[in-house]
Amino acid sequence: MNFNKDSLKIDAGRVAEELARSVRTQIRSKLRKTGAVVGISGGLDSSVVAALCVKALGPKRVVGIMMPEEDSSPDSQKLAQDLADRLGIETVVENITPGLEGLKCYSRRDEAIRQIFPEYDSTYKNKITISTNILEDETFNFFNLTIESPGGEEKTMRMPVSAYLQIVAASNLKQRLRMTMLYYHAEKRNYAVAGTGNKDEHEQGFFVKYGDGGADLKPIAHLFKMQVFQLAEELSVGHDIIGRIPTTDTYSAGSTQEEFFFGLDFFRMDMLWYAMENKVSSAEAAAVLGLTPHQVERGYANIQRKIDATEYLRMYPLEIE
Amino acid sequence: MAQKEKIRKDIRDFITKSFLTGDENENLSDSDSFMKEGIIDSTGVLELVSFLEKQYGFAVKDDEMTPGNLDSIDNLVIFISGKLG
């Protein structure tokens, strides 16, 4: 095949039309619902999904739900509201901080953080990052915890397994509570919940099972992030959203998706993944991406490891056969 | 030699207890890749490293977290023996 820097280019106008048609068919005929609820965060993916739902169903049958909590960036709600205003959709703001406090999300997380950094308290910020240099070092994927003191001093340590699991389990309560709120608003209107995950998140397992992974339809789960950018331009979601660095919006110190999970910029990751899927040789991919064949092979291996390791996230509950 | 065999047994016991059922243990050879066999993921690596640090009293540095050191029983025996000097 001919692999080149334009390999991820799509005919965004045609794709948007096709996706809108699919969304309409799925919601009306398959799910037998009358509209869509979308959790909007002011990020690229949720904005594109909201715009697609509007294209499919019209603005009166789409509701945008904003669900800030105490670690959310203040920009998120404003950008989400601006988008909703441009799309002409109804919005609902659900502050989920009290609900998360009821579930002891923050105290359970902070207890685990203090196993690593005893000085940590609510005046500090925190974030989780993945080990970097994925193309340079053949290392396992593992996670570091960073805390930032009120004075701006950062400390980073690799996490022992018990603390890591507790921090992730506590933080996942955020996505699961958001899913719960989305279904409340969907069910009371007889609407469907539209999921906002893209292919990078869906297939590499960067989502919470029964959290942001819980939805009735996932209209962009087959699209690379680089293709979602093209759709965003086509659907005019706004350059303030398109130009925003994708973050988890889950950790108070502001963790980008690249440093939290993917460990690579979206262009190189998506191009490597596309090349891997299409069986492009490491030498050919390396020439196009300005890498060495060895780096390409490491990139391929890293992506494949994430896909394999997160397979259970995409499984339905297992029944005895 | 006796020390290496003790390490080999400790590692196999840990891997069996933490990641395998009895049948899989019988089929795991000392040179099998944990990653390729799907035995260990990123959480499993953290568990393995926590075990090594507790059991042998040394710190595993970030740049030592490579498949060359950690991805099979054989690799682990060499890595641990080297760390213990």
mmCIF file with all atom_site columns, C-alpha atoms in Angstrom, chain B residues 8-44:
data_model
loop_
_atom_site.group_PDB
_atom_site.id
_atom_site.type_symbol
_atom_site.label_atom_id
_atom_site.label_alt_id
_atom_site.label_comp_id
_atom_site.label_asym_id
_atom_site.label_entity_id
_atom_site.label_seq_id
_atom_site.pdbx_PDB_ins_code
_atom_site.Cartn_x
_atom_site.Cartn_y
_atom_site.Cartn_z
_atom_site.occupancy
_atom_site.B_iso_or_equiv
_atom_site.pdbx_formal_charge
_atom_site.auth_seq_id
_atom_site.auth_comp_id
_atom_site.auth_asym_id
_atom_site.auth_atom_id
_atom_site.pdbx_PDB_model_num
ATOM 1  C CA . ARG B 1 8  ? 14.192 -19.293 40.356 1.00 0.00 ? 8  ARG B CA 1
ATOM 2  C CA . LYS B 1 9  ? 11.885 -21.150 42.740 1.00 0.00 ? 9  LYS B CA 1
ATOM 3  C CA . ASP B 1 10 ? 10.820 -17.950 44.560 1.00 0.00 ? 10 ASP B CA 1
ATOM 4  C CA . ILE B 1 11 ? 9.988  -16.248 41.260 1.00 0.00 ? 11 ILE B CA 1
ATOM 5  C CA . ARG B 1 12 ? 8.033  -19.189 39.916 1.00 0.00 ? 12 ARG B CA 1
ATOM 6  C CA . ASP B 1 13 ? 6.080  -19.424 43.191 1.00 0.00 ? 13 ASP B CA 1
ATOM 7  C CA . PHE B 1 14 ? 5.275  -15.699 43.051 1.00 0.00 ? 14 PHE B CA 1
ATOM 8  C CA . ILE B 1 15 ? 4.216  -15.764 39.389 1.00 0.00 ? 15 ILE B CA 1
ATOM 9  C CA . THR B 1 16 ? 2.070  -18.838 40.030 1.00 0.00 ? 16 THR B CA 1
ATOM 10 C CA . LYS B 1 17 ? 0.413  -17.421 43.112 1.00 0.00 ? 17 LYS B CA 1
ATOM 11 C CA . SER B 1 18 ? -0.192 -13.980 41.610 1.00 0.00 ? 18 SER B CA 1
ATOM 12 C CA . PHE B 1 19 ? -0.936 -14.550 37.938 1.00 0.00 ? 19 PHE B CA 1
ATOM 13 C CA . LEU B 1 20 ? -1.573 -18.193 37.046 1.00 0.00 ? 20 LEU B CA 1
ATOM 14 C CA . THR B 1 21 ? -3.824 -21.108 37.662 1.00 0.00 ? 21 THR B CA 1
ATOM 15 C CA . GLY B 1 22 ? -2.272 -24.550 38.232 1.00 0.00 ? 22 GLY B CA 1
ATOM 16 C CA . ASP B 1 23 ? -2.622 -25.683 34.606 1.00 0.00 ? 23 ASP B CA 1
ATOM 17 C CA . GLU B 1 24 ? -0.882 -22.618 33.222 1.00 0.00 ? 24 GLU B CA 1
ATOM 18 C CA . ASN B 1 25 ? 1.995  -23.080 35.669 1.00 0.00 ? 25 ASN B CA 1
ATOM 19 C CA . GLU B 1 26 ? 2.709  -26.498 34.223 1.00 0.00 ? 26 GLU B CA 1
ATOM 20 C CA . ASN B 1 27 ? 2.939  -25.012 30.736 1.00 0.00 ? 27 ASN B CA 1
ATOM 21 C CA . LEU B 1 28 ? 5.126  -21.989 31.583 1.00 0.00 ? 28 LEU B CA 1
ATOM 22 C CA . SER B 1 29 ? 8.774  -22.552 30.771 1.00 0.00 ? 29 SER B CA 1
ATOM 23 C CA . ASP B 1 30 ? 11.542 -20.493 32.331 1.00 0.00 ? 30 ASP B CA 1
ATOM 24 C CA . SER B 1 31 ? 12.239 -18.745 29.040 1.00 0.00 ? 31 SER B CA 1
ATOM 25 C CA . ASP B 1 32 ? 8.622  -17.867 28.114 1.00 0.00 ? 32 ASP B CA 1
ATOM 26 C CA . SER B 1 33 ? 7.908  -14.132 27.735 1.00 0.00 ? 33 SER B CA 1
ATOM 27 C CA . PHE B 1 34 ? 5.345  -12.975 30.318 1.00 0.00 ? 34 PHE B CA 1
ATOM 28 C CA . MET B 1 35 ? 4.150  -10.305 27.888 1.00 0.00 ? 35 MET B CA 1
ATOM 29 C CA . LYS B 1 36 ? 3.810  -12.582 24.872 1.00 0.00 ? 36 LYS B CA 1
ATOM 30 C CA . GLU B 1 37 ? 2.022  -15.222 26.966 1.00 0.00 ? 37 GLU B CA 1
ATOM 31 C CA . GLY B 1 38 ? -0.337 -12.536 28.311 1.00 0.00 ? 38 GLY B CA 1
ATOM 32 C CA . ILE B 1 39 ? 0.648  -13.279 31.903 1.00 0.00 ? 39 ILE B CA 1
ATOM 33 C CA . ILE B 1 40 ? 1.645  -9.769  32.992 1.00 0.00 ? 40 ILE B CA 1
ATOM 34 C CA . ASP B 1 41 ? 0.260  -6.350  32.059 1.00 0.00 ? 41 ASP B CA 1
ATOM 35 C CA . SER B 1 42 ? 1.241  -2.901  33.340 1.00 0.00 ? 42 SER B CA 1
ATOM 36 C CA . THR B 1 43 ? -0.396 -3.567  36.715 1.00 0.00 ? 43 THR B CA 1
ATOM 37 C CA . GLY B 1 44 ? 1.313  -6.959  36.888 1.00 0.00 ? 44 GLY B CA 1
#
